[in-house]
Amino acid sequence: MSVNRELETDMLALFQTIDLALNLYTWILIASAIFSWLHAFNVINSSNQFVNSVGNFLYAVTEPALRPIRRILPDLGGIDISPVILLLLIFFIRSLMWNSIVPLFLR
């Protein structure tokens, strides 16, 4: 196999790994939003150790990405649309990657 073909294979594997990580983070964001709704409406027992651990994990994983977006957004009266903005940003990055960047490496 030529060096050029090996580079294409390696780059494709890298882009697929990045895409997988972004896809996984998308589901974590969705789970975090659902968890926060369930917690806000007292549907789940937050004093349960497992539930509390899941909530802490989701908060720790998503908050570093959501905090800068919340700083930029205006106050919407208790409505937090930062997860939606971040999901749109992730979808944009994935689309840009597959439609513009990957074709540059796969000729």
Short mmCIF file of N, CA and C in Angstrom, two decimals:
data_model
loop_
_atom_site.label_atom_id
_atom_site.label_comp_id
_atom_site.label_asym_id
_atom_site.label_seq_id
_atom_site.Cartn_x
_atom_site.Cartn_y
_atom_site.Cartn_z
N MET A 1 0.85 -1.17 0.00
CA MET A 1 0.00 0.00 0.00
C MET A 1 0.90 1.23 0.00
N SER A 2 0.51 2.24 -0.74
CA SER A 2 1.32 3.44 -0.84
C SER A 2 1.18 4.29 0.41
N VAL A 3 2.15 5.19 0.57
CA VAL A 3 2.15 6.08 1.73
C VAL A 3 0.93 7.00 1.70
N ASN A 4 0.56 7.45 0.51
CA ASN A 4 -0.59 8.33 0.36
C ASN A 4 -1.88 7.63 0.79
N ARG A 5 -2.02 6.37 0.41
CA ARG A 5 -3.22 5.61 0.79
C ARG A 5 -3.26 5.36 2.30
N GLU A 6 -2.10 5.11 2.90
CA GLU A 6 -2.04 4.92 4.35
C GLU A 6 -2.43 6.20 5.08
N LEU A 7 -1.98 7.34 4.56
CA LEU A 7 -2.34 8.62 5.16
C LEU A 7 -3.84 8.85 5.08
N GLU A 8 -4.44 8.53 3.94
CA GLU A 8 -5.88 8.68 3.79
C GLU A 8 -6.63 7.81 4.80
N THR A 9 -6.17 6.58 4.96
CA THR A 9 -6.81 5.66 5.90
C THR A 9 -6.67 6.17 7.34
N ASP A 10 -5.48 6.65 7.67
CA ASP A 10 -5.26 7.18 9.02
C ASP A 10 -6.10 8.43 9.28
N MET A 11 -6.19 9.32 8.30
CA MET A 11 -6.98 10.53 8.47
C MET A 11 -8.47 10.20 8.58
N LEU A 12 -8.92 9.24 7.79
CA LEU A 12 -10.32 8.84 7.88
C LEU A 12 -10.63 8.27 9.26
N ALA A 13 -9.72 7.46 9.79
CA ALA A 13 -9.90 6.91 11.13
C ALA A 13 -9.95 8.02 12.17
N LEU A 14 -9.10 9.03 12.02
CA LEU A 14 -9.09 10.17 12.95
C LEU A 14 -10.41 10.92 12.88
N PHE A 15 -10.89 11.21 11.68
CA PHE A 15 -12.16 11.93 11.54
C PHE A 15 -13.34 11.11 12.06
N GLN A 16 -13.31 9.82 11.85
CA GLN A 16 -14.38 8.97 12.38
C GLN A 16 -14.36 8.96 13.91
N THR A 17 -13.18 8.98 14.50
CA THR A 17 -13.07 9.03 15.96
C THR A 17 -13.58 10.36 16.50
N ILE A 18 -13.23 11.46 15.83
CA ILE A 18 -13.73 12.77 16.24
C ILE A 18 -15.25 12.81 16.12
N ASP A 19 -15.78 12.27 15.03
CA ASP A 19 -17.22 12.24 14.83
C ASP A 19 -17.92 11.42 15.91
N LEU A 20 -17.32 10.28 16.26
CA LEU A 20 -17.88 9.43 17.31
C LEU A 20 -17.89 10.17 18.65
N ALA A 21 -16.81 10.89 18.97
CA ALA A 21 -16.76 11.65 20.22
C ALA A 21 -17.81 12.75 20.24
N LEU A 22 -17.97 13.45 19.12
CA LEU A 22 -19.00 14.50 19.05
C LEU A 22 -20.40 13.91 19.16
N ASN A 23 -20.62 12.76 18.55
CA ASN A 23 -21.92 12.09 18.65
C ASN A 23 -22.20 11.67 20.09
N LEU A 24 -21.21 11.11 20.75
CA LEU A 24 -21.36 10.71 22.15
C LEU A 24 -21.66 11.92 23.03
N TYR A 25 -20.94 13.02 22.79
CA TYR A 25 -21.17 14.23 23.59
C TYR A 25 -22.58 14.79 23.33
N THR A 26 -23.08 14.64 22.12
CA THR A 26 -24.45 15.07 21.81
C THR A 26 -25.44 14.33 22.70
N TRP A 27 -25.27 13.02 22.83
CA TRP A 27 -26.18 12.24 23.67
C TRP A 27 -26.02 12.58 25.14
N ILE A 28 -24.80 12.89 25.56
CA ILE A 28 -24.59 13.30 26.95
C ILE A 28 -25.28 14.63 27.22
N LEU A 29 -25.23 15.56 26.26
CA LEU A 29 -25.93 16.84 26.41
C LEU A 29 -27.44 16.63 26.51
N ILE A 30 -27.97 15.77 25.68
CA ILE A 30 -29.41 15.49 25.72
C ILE A 30 -29.78 14.86 27.06
N ALA A 31 -28.98 13.91 27.52
CA ALA A 31 -29.24 13.27 28.82
C ALA A 31 -29.16 14.30 29.95
N SER A 32 -28.22 15.21 29.87
CA SER A 32 -28.08 16.24 30.90
C SER A 32 -29.30 17.16 30.93
N ALA A 33 -29.79 17.54 29.76
CA ALA A 33 -30.98 18.41 29.70
C ALA A 33 -32.20 17.69 30.27
N ILE A 34 -32.39 16.43 29.89
CA ILE A 34 -33.52 15.66 30.42
C ILE A 34 -33.39 15.48 31.92
N PHE A 35 -32.18 15.18 32.38
CA PHE A 35 -31.96 15.02 33.82
C PHE A 35 -32.28 16.30 34.57
N SER A 36 -31.88 17.44 34.02
CA SER A 36 -32.15 18.72 34.71
C SER A 36 -33.65 19.00 34.78
N TRP A 37 -34.39 18.63 33.73
CA TRP A 37 -35.85 18.80 33.76
C TRP A 37 -36.47 17.90 34.81
N LEU A 38 -36.04 16.64 34.84
CA LEU A 38 -36.58 15.71 35.83
C LEU A 38 -36.26 16.16 37.24
N HIS A 39 -35.08 16.71 37.43
CA HIS A 39 -34.68 17.21 38.75
C HIS A 39 -35.49 18.46 39.12
N ALA A 40 -35.70 19.36 38.17
CA ALA A 40 -36.42 20.60 38.44
C ALA A 40 -37.88 20.34 38.82
N PHE A 41 -38.49 19.31 38.24
CA PHE A 41 -39.88 19.00 38.53
C PHE A 41 -40.05 17.91 39.58
N ASN A 42 -38.98 17.60 40.29
CA ASN A 42 -38.98 16.61 41.37
C ASN A 42 -39.52 15.25 40.93
N VAL A 43 -39.20 14.86 39.72
CA VAL A 43 -39.61 13.54 39.23
C VAL A 43 -38.66 12.48 39.75
N ILE A 44 -37.40 12.85 39.91
CA ILE A 44 -36.40 11.91 40.41
C ILE A 44 -36.02 12.28 41.82
N ASN A 45 -35.58 11.30 42.58
CA ASN A 45 -35.19 11.50 43.97
C ASN A 45 -33.71 11.90 44.00
N SER A 46 -33.45 13.18 44.19
CA SER A 46 -32.07 13.67 44.17
C SER A 46 -31.29 13.27 45.42
N SER A 47 -31.95 12.76 46.43
CA SER A 47 -31.21 12.30 47.61
C SER A 47 -30.69 10.88 47.44
N ASN A 48 -31.13 10.20 46.38
CA ASN A 48 -30.61 8.87 46.06
C ASN A 48 -29.15 9.02 45.60
N GLN A 49 -28.26 8.21 46.14
CA GLN A 49 -26.83 8.34 45.85
C GLN A 49 -26.52 8.11 44.37
N PHE A 50 -27.14 7.12 43.75
CA PHE A 50 -26.88 6.85 42.34
C PHE A 50 -27.37 8.00 41.47
N VAL A 51 -28.57 8.49 41.72
CA VAL A 51 -29.13 9.61 40.96
C VAL A 51 -28.24 10.84 41.12
N ASN A 52 -27.78 11.07 42.34
CA ASN A 52 -26.91 12.21 42.60
C ASN A 52 -25.57 12.06 41.86
N SER A 53 -25.04 10.84 41.81
CA SER A 53 -23.79 10.60 41.09
C SER A 53 -23.95 10.84 39.59
N VAL A 54 -25.06 10.37 39.04
CA VAL A 54 -25.33 10.60 37.62
C VAL A 54 -25.45 12.10 37.34
N GLY A 55 -26.17 12.80 38.18
CA GLY A 55 -26.33 14.24 38.02
C GLY A 55 -25.00 14.98 38.11
N ASN A 56 -24.17 14.60 39.07
CA ASN A 56 -22.86 15.24 39.21
C ASN A 56 -21.98 14.97 37.99
N PHE A 57 -22.03 13.74 37.48
CA PHE A 57 -21.25 13.40 36.29
C PHE A 57 -21.70 14.23 35.09
N LEU A 58 -23.01 14.27 34.85
CA LEU A 58 -23.53 15.03 33.70
C LEU A 58 -23.20 16.51 33.82
N TYR A 59 -23.30 17.05 35.03
CA TYR A 59 -22.97 18.46 35.24
C TYR A 59 -21.49 18.70 34.99
N ALA A 60 -20.63 17.84 35.51
CA ALA A 60 -19.18 18.02 35.36
C ALA A 60 -18.74 17.90 33.90
N VAL A 61 -19.42 17.08 33.13
CA VAL A 61 -19.03 16.87 31.74
C VAL A 61 -19.56 17.97 30.83
N THR A 62 -20.75 18.49 31.11
CA THR A 62 -21.36 19.46 30.20
C THR A 62 -21.14 20.92 30.60
N GLU A 63 -20.98 21.18 31.86
CA GLU A 63 -20.89 22.57 32.32
C GLU A 63 -19.70 23.34 31.73
N PRO A 64 -18.51 22.76 31.59
CA PRO A 64 -17.41 23.54 30.98
C PRO A 64 -17.70 24.01 29.56
N ALA A 65 -18.49 23.28 28.81
CA ALA A 65 -18.84 23.70 27.45
C ALA A 65 -20.03 24.65 27.44
N LEU A 66 -20.93 24.51 28.41
CA LEU A 66 -22.14 25.35 28.43
C LEU A 66 -21.90 26.71 29.09
N ARG A 67 -20.98 26.79 30.03
CA ARG A 67 -20.76 28.03 30.77
C ARG A 67 -20.40 29.22 29.87
N PRO A 68 -19.47 29.07 28.91
CA PRO A 68 -19.18 30.23 28.04
C PRO A 68 -20.37 30.66 27.18
N ILE A 69 -21.19 29.72 26.78
CA ILE A 69 -22.37 30.05 25.99
C ILE A 69 -23.37 30.81 26.86
N ARG A 70 -23.53 30.40 28.10
CA ARG A 70 -24.46 31.10 29.02
C ARG A 70 -24.01 32.52 29.29
N ARG A 71 -22.69 32.74 29.32
CA ARG A 71 -22.19 34.10 29.54
C ARG A 71 -22.55 35.03 28.39
N ILE A 72 -22.58 34.49 27.17
CA ILE A 72 -22.85 35.31 25.98
C ILE A 72 -24.33 35.56 25.80
N LEU A 73 -25.17 34.56 26.09
CA LEU A 73 -26.61 34.67 25.86
C LEU A 73 -27.25 35.67 26.82
N PRO A 74 -28.25 36.40 26.35
CA PRO A 74 -28.99 37.29 27.26
C PRO A 74 -29.87 36.47 28.19
N ASP A 75 -30.29 37.10 29.28
CA ASP A 75 -31.18 36.43 30.24
C ASP A 75 -32.56 36.25 29.60
N LEU A 76 -33.02 35.02 29.55
CA LEU A 76 -34.30 34.72 28.93
C LEU A 76 -35.36 34.37 29.97
N GLY A 77 -35.17 34.83 31.18
CA GLY A 77 -36.17 34.62 32.22
C GLY A 77 -36.27 33.19 32.71
N GLY A 78 -35.17 32.56 32.95
CA GLY A 78 -35.17 31.21 33.49
C GLY A 78 -35.15 30.10 32.45
N ILE A 79 -35.18 30.46 31.18
CA ILE A 79 -35.10 29.45 30.12
C ILE A 79 -33.66 29.35 29.68
N ASP A 80 -33.11 28.15 29.74
CA ASP A 80 -31.72 27.92 29.37
C ASP A 80 -31.66 27.26 28.00
N ILE A 81 -31.26 28.02 26.99
CA ILE A 81 -31.16 27.46 25.64
C ILE A 81 -29.72 27.15 25.27
N SER A 82 -28.82 27.22 26.23
CA SER A 82 -27.41 26.94 25.93
C SER A 82 -27.18 25.52 25.41
N PRO A 83 -27.88 24.48 25.91
CA PRO A 83 -27.69 23.16 25.30
C PRO A 83 -28.10 23.12 23.82
N VAL A 84 -29.14 23.84 23.46
CA VAL A 84 -29.58 23.88 22.07
C VAL A 84 -28.52 24.56 21.21
N ILE A 85 -27.96 25.66 21.70
CA ILE A 85 -26.91 26.36 20.97
C ILE A 85 -25.70 25.46 20.80
N LEU A 86 -25.31 24.75 21.85
CA LEU A 86 -24.17 23.85 21.76
C LEU A 86 -24.44 22.68 20.82
N LEU A 87 -25.65 22.15 20.83
CA LEU A 87 -26.00 21.08 19.89
C LEU A 87 -25.93 21.57 18.45
N LEU A 88 -26.42 22.77 18.19
CA LEU A 88 -26.32 23.35 16.85
C LEU A 88 -24.86 23.53 16.44
N LEU A 89 -24.03 23.96 17.37
CA LEU A 89 -22.60 24.12 17.09
C LEU A 89 -21.95 22.77 16.78
N ILE A 90 -22.30 21.74 17.53
CA ILE A 90 -21.75 20.40 17.27
C ILE A 90 -22.21 19.90 15.90
N PHE A 91 -23.49 20.08 15.57
CA PHE A 91 -23.98 19.65 14.26
C PHE A 91 -23.27 20.41 13.14
N PHE A 92 -23.01 21.70 13.35
CA PHE A 92 -22.29 22.49 12.36
C PHE A 92 -20.86 21.97 12.18
N ILE A 93 -20.18 21.69 13.29
CA ILE A 93 -18.81 21.18 13.21
C ILE A 93 -18.77 19.83 12.49
N ARG A 94 -19.70 18.95 12.82
CA ARG A 94 -19.74 17.64 12.16
C ARG A 94 -20.01 17.78 10.66
N SER A 95 -20.92 18.65 10.29
CA SER A 95 -21.22 18.87 8.89
C SER A 95 -20.03 19.49 8.16
N LEU A 96 -19.41 20.47 8.77
CA LEU A 96 -18.23 21.10 8.19
C LEU A 96 -17.12 20.08 8.00
N MET A 97 -16.92 19.25 8.99
CA MET A 97 -15.86 18.25 8.92
C MET A 97 -16.09 17.29 7.76
N TRP A 98 -17.30 16.72 7.65
CA TRP A 98 -17.55 15.71 6.63
C TRP A 98 -17.71 16.29 5.24
N ASN A 99 -18.21 17.51 5.12
CA ASN A 99 -18.47 18.08 3.79
C ASN A 99 -17.35 18.96 3.26
N SER A 100 -16.50 19.48 4.13
CA SER A 100 -15.46 20.39 3.66
C SER A 100 -14.04 19.92 3.97
N ILE A 101 -13.81 19.38 5.15
CA ILE A 101 -12.45 19.04 5.55
C ILE A 101 -12.06 17.64 5.10
N VAL A 102 -12.91 16.66 5.33
CA VAL A 102 -12.58 15.27 4.95
C VAL A 102 -12.32 15.13 3.45
N PRO A 103 -13.12 15.74 2.58
CA PRO A 103 -12.82 15.60 1.14
C PRO A 103 -11.44 16.11 0.74
N LEU A 104 -10.87 17.03 1.50
CA LEU A 104 -9.52 17.51 1.20
C LEU A 104 -8.47 16.42 1.36
N PHE A 105 -8.73 15.49 2.28
CA PHE A 105 -7.77 14.42 2.55
C PHE A 105 -8.04 13.16 1.75
N LEU A 106 -9.24 13.01 1.23
CA LEU A 106 -9.61 11.81 0.48
C LEU A 106 -9.79 12.14 -0.99
N ARG A 107 -8.71 12.06 -1.73
CA ARG A 107 -8.78 12.38 -3.17
C ARG A 107 -8.53 11.17 -3.99
#
